[in-house]
Structures are given as C-alpha cells and as structure tokens.
PDB file of C-alpha atoms in Angstrom:
ATOM      1  CA  MET A   1     -48.604  44.972 -34.559  1.00 73.00           C
ATOM      2  CA  GLU A   2     -47.215  41.425 -34.657  1.00 80.00           C
ATOM      3  CA  ARG A   3     -50.296  40.279 -36.588  1.00 81.00           C
ATOM      4  CA  VAL A   4     -49.817  43.067 -39.171  1.00 88.00           C
ATOM      5  CA  LYS A   5     -46.183  42.029 -39.669  1.00 88.00           C
ATOM      6  CA  ARG A   6     -47.309  38.437 -40.159  1.00 90.00           C
ATOM      7  CA  HIS A   7     -49.899  39.522 -42.771  1.00 93.00           C
ATOM      8  CA  ILE A   8     -47.251  41.517 -44.634  1.00 95.00           C
ATOM      9  CA  LEU A   9     -44.921  38.499 -44.509  1.00 96.00           C
ATOM     10  CA  PHE A  10     -47.636  36.169 -45.847  1.00 97.00           C
ATOM     11  CA  ILE A  11     -48.515  38.504 -48.718  1.00 98.00           C
ATOM     12  CA  ALA A  12     -44.870  39.246 -49.579  1.00 98.00           C
ATOM     13  CA  VAL A  13     -43.790  35.587 -49.585  1.00 99.00           C
ATOM     14  CA  SER A  14     -46.842  34.488 -51.588  1.00 99.00           C
ATOM     15  CA  ALA A  15     -46.340  37.282 -54.129  1.00 99.00           C
ATOM     16  CA  ALA A  16     -42.606  36.551 -54.439  1.00 99.00           C
ATOM     17  CA  VAL A  17     -43.288  32.867 -55.116  1.00 99.00           C
ATOM     18  CA  ILE A  18     -45.966  33.653 -57.711  1.00 99.00           C
ATOM     19  CA  ALA A  19     -43.704  36.202 -59.427  1.00 99.00           C
ATOM     20  CA  ALA A  20     -40.623  33.942 -59.441  1.00 99.00           C
ATOM     21  CA  ASP A  21     -42.707  31.022 -60.697  1.00 99.00           C
ATOM     22  CA  GLN A  22     -44.397  32.931 -63.504  1.00 99.00           C
ATOM     23  CA  VAL A  23     -41.235  34.763 -64.614  1.00 99.00           C
ATOM     24  CA  SER A  24     -39.213  31.531 -64.695  1.00 99.00           C
ATOM     25  CA  LYS A  25     -41.946  29.786 -66.702  1.00 99.00           C
ATOM     26  CA  SER A  26     -42.134  32.732 -69.095  1.00 98.00           C
ATOM     27  CA  VAL A  27     -38.397  32.417 -69.736  1.00 98.00           C
ATOM     28  CA  ILE A  28     -38.801  28.699 -70.456  1.00 98.00           C
ATOM     29  CA  LEU A  29     -41.802  29.266 -72.725  1.00 98.00           C
ATOM     30  CA  ASN A  30     -39.895  31.884 -74.722  1.00 98.00           C
ATOM     31  CA  LEU A  31     -36.447  30.285 -74.888  1.00 97.00           C
ATOM     32  CA  VAL A  32     -36.779  26.501 -74.649  1.00 98.00           C
ATOM     33  CA  PRO A  33     -38.777  24.605 -77.285  1.00 98.00           C
ATOM     34  CA  LEU A  34     -41.274  22.025 -75.998  1.00 97.00           C
ATOM     35  CA  HIS A  35     -39.584  18.718 -75.044  1.00 96.00           C
ATOM     36  CA  GLU A  36     -36.083  20.214 -75.470  1.00 97.00           C
ATOM     37  CA  THR A  37     -33.361  19.528 -72.907  1.00 96.00           C
ATOM     38  CA  ILE A  38     -30.481  21.824 -71.974  1.00 97.00           C
ATOM     39  CA  THR A  39     -27.774  20.231 -69.842  1.00 96.00           C
ATOM     40  CA  VAL A  40     -26.703  22.575 -67.044  1.00 97.00           C
ATOM     41  CA  ILE A  41     -24.689  20.196 -64.832  1.00 96.00           C
ATOM     42  CA  PRO A  42     -23.973  16.818 -66.488  1.00 95.00           C
ATOM     43  CA  ASP A  43     -25.414  13.830 -64.607  1.00 93.00           C
ATOM     44  CA  PHE A  44     -27.319  16.146 -62.246  1.00 96.00           C
ATOM     45  CA  LEU A  45     -29.346  19.065 -63.671  1.00 97.00           C
ATOM     46  CA  ASN A  46     -31.111  19.802 -66.947  1.00 97.00           C
ATOM     47  CA  VAL A  47     -33.465  22.565 -67.952  1.00 98.00           C
ATOM     48  CA  VAL A  48     -36.350  21.051 -69.907  1.00 98.00           C
ATOM     49  CA  HIS A  49     -39.661  22.264 -71.290  1.00 98.00           C
ATOM     50  CA  PHE A  50     -42.356  19.839 -70.285  1.00 95.00           C
ATOM     51  CA  ARG A  51     -46.120  20.253 -69.983  1.00 94.00           C
ATOM     52  CA  ASN A  52     -47.682  18.366 -67.085  1.00 90.00           C
ATOM     53  CA  PRO A  53     -51.447  17.825 -67.345  1.00 81.00           C
ATOM     54  CA  GLY A  54     -51.394  15.762 -64.144  1.00 65.00           C
ATOM     55  CA  GLY A  55     -50.642  16.442 -60.513  1.00 61.00           C
ATOM     56  CA  ALA A  56     -47.456  17.043 -58.581  1.00 59.00           C
ATOM     57  CA  PHE A  57     -44.423  15.242 -59.987  1.00 54.00           C
ATOM     58  CA  GLY A  58     -46.442  13.961 -62.954  1.00 53.00           C
ATOM     59  CA  LEU A  59     -49.022  11.973 -60.981  1.00 52.00           C
ATOM     60  CA  PHE A  60     -52.059  11.086 -63.126  1.00 51.00           C
ATOM     61  CA  ALA A  61     -50.496  12.706 -66.211  1.00 52.00           C
ATOM     62  CA  ALA A  62     -51.620   9.764 -68.376  1.00 49.00           C
ATOM     63  CA  GLN A  63     -55.264  10.454 -67.438  1.00 53.00           C
ATOM     64  CA  SER A  64     -55.305  13.991 -68.826  1.00 56.00           C
ATOM     65  CA  GLY A  65     -58.462  15.689 -70.030  1.00 56.00           C
ATOM     66  CA  PHE A  66     -61.053  18.276 -69.083  1.00 59.00           C
ATOM     67  CA  GLY A  67     -62.451  16.168 -66.223  1.00 69.00           C
ATOM     68  CA  LEU A  68     -59.052  15.707 -64.627  1.00 69.00           C
ATOM     69  CA  GLY A  69     -58.320  19.407 -65.109  1.00 71.00           C
ATOM     70  CA  MET A  70     -61.549  20.295 -63.297  1.00 81.00           C
ATOM     71  CA  ILE A  71     -60.674  17.928 -60.465  1.00 84.00           C
ATOM     72  CA  PHE A  72     -57.250  19.590 -60.042  1.00 84.00           C
ATOM     73  CA  PHE A  73     -58.878  23.027 -60.232  1.00 89.00           C
ATOM     74  CA  ILE A  74     -61.340  22.124 -57.451  1.00 92.00           C
ATOM     75  CA  ILE A  75     -58.633  20.465 -55.345  1.00 92.00           C
ATOM     76  CA  THR A  76     -56.502  23.606 -55.676  1.00 94.00           C
ATOM     77  CA  LEU A  77     -59.363  25.880 -54.607  1.00 96.00           C
ATOM     78  CA  VAL A  78     -60.052  23.658 -51.586  1.00 97.00           C
ATOM     79  CA  ALA A  79     -56.333  23.640 -50.732  1.00 96.00           C
ATOM     80  CA  LEU A  80     -56.164  27.438 -50.976  1.00 98.00           C
ATOM     81  CA  GLY A  81     -59.163  27.696 -48.657  1.00 98.00           C
ATOM     82  CA  LEU A  82     -57.516  25.301 -46.195  1.00 97.00           C
ATOM     83  CA  ILE A  83     -54.271  27.289 -46.291  1.00 98.00           C
ATOM     84  CA  ILE A  84     -56.145  30.519 -45.533  1.00 97.00           C
ATOM     85  CA  TYR A  85     -57.989  28.772 -42.675  1.00 97.00           C
ATOM     86  CA  LEU A  86     -54.711  27.443 -41.213  1.00 95.00           C
ATOM     87  CA  TYR A  87     -53.084  30.844 -41.635  1.00 96.00           C
ATOM     88  CA  LYS A  88     -55.920  32.524 -39.718  1.00 94.00           C
ATOM     89  CA  GLN A  89     -55.426  29.987 -36.907  1.00 92.00           C
ATOM     90  CA  THR A  90     -51.693  30.688 -36.765  1.00 91.00           C
ATOM     91  CA  PRO A  91     -50.620  32.510 -33.578  1.00 88.00           C
ATOM     92  CA  ALA A  92     -49.369  36.061 -34.233  1.00 84.00           C
ATOM     93  CA  GLY A  93     -45.733  35.320 -33.345  1.00 85.00           C
ATOM     94  CA  GLU A  94     -45.381  32.234 -35.543  1.00 90.00           C
ATOM     95  CA  ARG A  95     -43.678  33.859 -38.524  1.00 92.00           C
ATOM     96  CA  LEU A  96     -41.976  30.686 -39.744  1.00 93.00           C
ATOM     97  CA  LEU A  97     -45.297  28.854 -39.911  1.00 94.00           C
ATOM     98  CA  ALA A  98     -46.890  31.835 -41.679  1.00 95.00           C
ATOM     99  CA  ALA A  99     -44.023  31.865 -44.191  1.00 97.00           C
ATOM    100  CA  GLY A 100     -44.412  28.121 -44.768  1.00 97.00           C
ATOM    101  CA  LEU A 101     -48.125  28.495 -45.437  1.00 98.00           C
ATOM    102  CA  ALA A 102     -47.373  31.440 -47.744  1.00 99.00           C
ATOM    103  CA  LEU A 103     -44.937  29.267 -49.723  1.00 99.00           C
ATOM    104  CA  VAL A 104     -47.644  26.643 -50.236  1.00 98.00           C
ATOM    105  CA  PHE A 105     -50.233  29.315 -51.088  1.00 99.00           C
ATOM    106  CA  GLY A 106     -47.971  31.054 -53.620  1.00 99.00           C
ATOM    107  CA  GLY A 107     -46.958  27.765 -55.220  1.00 98.00           C
ATOM    108  CA  ALA A 108     -50.554  26.597 -55.515  1.00 97.00           C
ATOM    109  CA  VAL A 109     -51.567  29.905 -57.118  1.00 98.00           C
ATOM    110  CA  GLY A 110     -48.588  29.736 -59.507  1.00 98.00           C
ATOM    111  CA  ASN A 111     -49.585  26.299 -60.766  1.00 96.00           C
ATOM    112  CA  LEU A 112     -53.270  27.291 -60.848  1.00 96.00           C
ATOM    113  CA  ILE A 113     -52.397  30.187 -63.168  1.00 97.00           C
ATOM    114  CA  ASP A 114     -50.792  27.663 -65.550  1.00 96.00           C
ATOM    115  CA  ARG A 115     -53.810  25.362 -65.443  1.00 92.00           C
ATOM    116  CA  LEU A 116     -56.133  28.275 -66.234  1.00 93.00           C
ATOM    117  CA  ARG A 117     -53.885  29.610 -69.036  1.00 95.00           C
ATOM    118  CA  PHE A 118     -52.703  26.386 -70.661  1.00 93.00           C
ATOM    119  CA  GLY A 119     -54.723  23.488 -69.244  1.00 89.00           C
ATOM    120  CA  ASN A 120     -51.477  22.076 -67.822  1.00 91.00           C
ATOM    121  CA  VAL A 121     -48.471  23.099 -65.743  1.00 95.00           C
ATOM    122  CA  VAL A 122     -45.099  24.128 -67.184  1.00 97.00           C
ATOM    123  CA  ASP A 123     -42.304  22.076 -65.580  1.00 97.00           C
ATOM    124  CA  PHE A 124     -38.657  22.725 -66.367  1.00 97.00           C
ATOM    125  CA  ILE A 125     -36.291  21.569 -63.614  1.00 97.00           C
ATOM    126  CA  ASP A 126     -34.928  18.069 -64.237  1.00 97.00           C
ATOM    127  CA  LEU A 127     -32.762  16.676 -61.423  1.00 96.00           C
ATOM    128  CA  TYR A 128     -31.143  13.314 -62.043  1.00 95.00           C
ATOM    129  CA  VAL A 129     -28.295  10.985 -61.191  1.00 92.00           C
ATOM    130  CA  LYS A 130     -27.095   8.837 -64.088  1.00 85.00           C
ATOM    131  CA  ASP A 131     -30.296   7.328 -65.546  1.00 85.00           C
ATOM    132  CA  TYR A 132     -32.599   8.095 -62.593  1.00 91.00           C
ATOM    133  CA  HIS A 133     -34.584  11.274 -63.219  1.00 88.00           C
ATOM    134  CA  TRP A 134     -36.754  12.851 -60.548  1.00 91.00           C
ATOM    135  CA  PRO A 135     -39.990  13.971 -62.246  1.00 92.00           C
ATOM    136  CA  ALA A 136     -39.620  17.456 -63.749  1.00 94.00           C
ATOM    137  CA  PHE A 137     -40.857  20.275 -61.523  1.00 95.00           C
ATOM    138  CA  ASN A 138     -40.932  24.078 -61.268  1.00 97.00           C
ATOM    139  CA  VAL A 139     -40.507  26.940 -58.790  1.00 98.00           C
ATOM    140  CA  ALA A 140     -44.106  26.576 -57.551  1.00 98.00           C
ATOM    141  CA  ASP A 141     -43.584  22.871 -56.805  1.00 96.00           C
ATOM    142  CA  SER A 142     -40.385  23.701 -54.906  1.00 97.00           C
ATOM    143  CA  ALA A 143     -42.182  26.339 -52.829  1.00 98.00           C
ATOM    144  CA  ILE A 144     -45.042  23.952 -52.054  1.00 97.00           C
ATOM    145  CA  THR A 145     -42.599  21.239 -50.963  1.00 97.00           C
ATOM    146  CA  LEU A 146     -40.577  23.601 -48.750  1.00 98.00           C
ATOM    147  CA  GLY A 147     -43.769  25.036 -47.240  1.00 98.00           C
ATOM    148  CA  ILE A 148     -45.077  21.564 -46.414  1.00 97.00           C
ATOM    149  CA  VAL A 149     -41.751  20.659 -44.773  1.00 97.00           C
ATOM    150  CA  ILE A 150     -41.959  23.814 -42.624  1.00 96.00           C
ATOM    151  CA  PHE A 151     -45.583  23.043 -41.738  1.00 95.00           C
ATOM    152  CA  ALA A 152     -44.738  19.422 -40.851  1.00 93.00           C
ATOM    153  CA  PHE A 153     -41.795  20.573 -38.727  1.00 93.00           C
ATOM    154  CA  TYR A 154     -44.095  22.973 -36.882  1.00 91.00           C
ATOM    155  CA  VAL A 155     -46.764  20.319 -36.292  1.00 88.00           C
ATOM    156  CA  ILE A 156     -44.267  17.699 -35.101  1.00 90.00           C
ATOM    157  CA  PHE A 157     -41.930  19.854 -32.994  1.00 88.00           C
ATOM    158  CA  ARG A 158     -43.921  22.872 -31.809  1.00 78.00           C
ATOM    159  CA  LYS A 159     -44.228  23.527 -28.101  1.00 60.00           C
ATOM    160  CA  MET A 160     -47.750  23.028 -26.860  1.00 45.00           C
ATOM    161  CA  PRO A 161     -49.151  25.695 -24.508  1.00 45.00           C
ATOM    162  CA  ALA A 162     -49.059  24.699 -20.830  1.00 40.00           C
TER     163      ALA A 162
END
C-alpha cells in the first residue's frame, strides 16, 4: 500500500508541476510581448518574456541551433530515464525523496514540451537586486532546482541501513 501511495504522489506532483509550468507560460505567451518587462516589485522581481534556446539559466544560449536543440532533447530523455530509475530504487516509505524526483521529472517534461513546441524554452521570472539580474527562469526550472535540493539533502543526510 505504501508503494501505491508513493506512485500516486509521484504522478500527482509531476502532473501538478507540468500543469503549473504550461499554464504560467501560456499566460506569458498571451499577455506579455516578447522581450517586454513588467515590474512587479521594484529592485527585486520582474515578469519578462524571454526565449531561451540554451540550457538552464541561459547556459549555451549563444550557441543555439538545431544541433544544440537535439543535444538538449537527448540529455532530457536521458535525465528522464535516470529519474525513473532512481524513483524505482527509492524505498517505499521515502515520500520526500519521491516528491523531489517528481519535481525534477515534471520540470524536465515542462521544459521539454517547450523545446518540442517552440525550439526553445519560455522563461519569465526575473529576480534581481539593483543591477544584478539572476538569469530568467520559469516554474519548471524552479521545480527542478527544488527537486535537486531535496535529492541532495537525501543523499547527504539519509540514514544508512544497519
């Protein structure tokens, strides 16, 4: 029964991330023109409409093109396979770890949908202090980051069986 609950949790968290990511991007696509900025909290938070052909946080964005897109597509498929493998290895009672893996899975699928639809990823959250801007990101990126933090916490601090 514990394993069934964990499967439901994994599916629900993944689906919620994908839905939140795609709905939020749809709002941006429909309401914010490309390269526009809307100040939400001065000197801290903007909503922007940016297209990222590169990797997380704009890595390799200058090297855009079909080849790079294929590389990111393949990397994403491998990552999804690895997440499923790690999830299957997760002990039945480890719900937090399962949720963390589901966050990464849902975020990866959310960004993969963008790459398949547009050839790039829609980013729209711009955090900054004065003139320092963190690279624009989206709900999927946030889920991936949180999931990796949970996974790292589990790996570093978990109790090993006696």
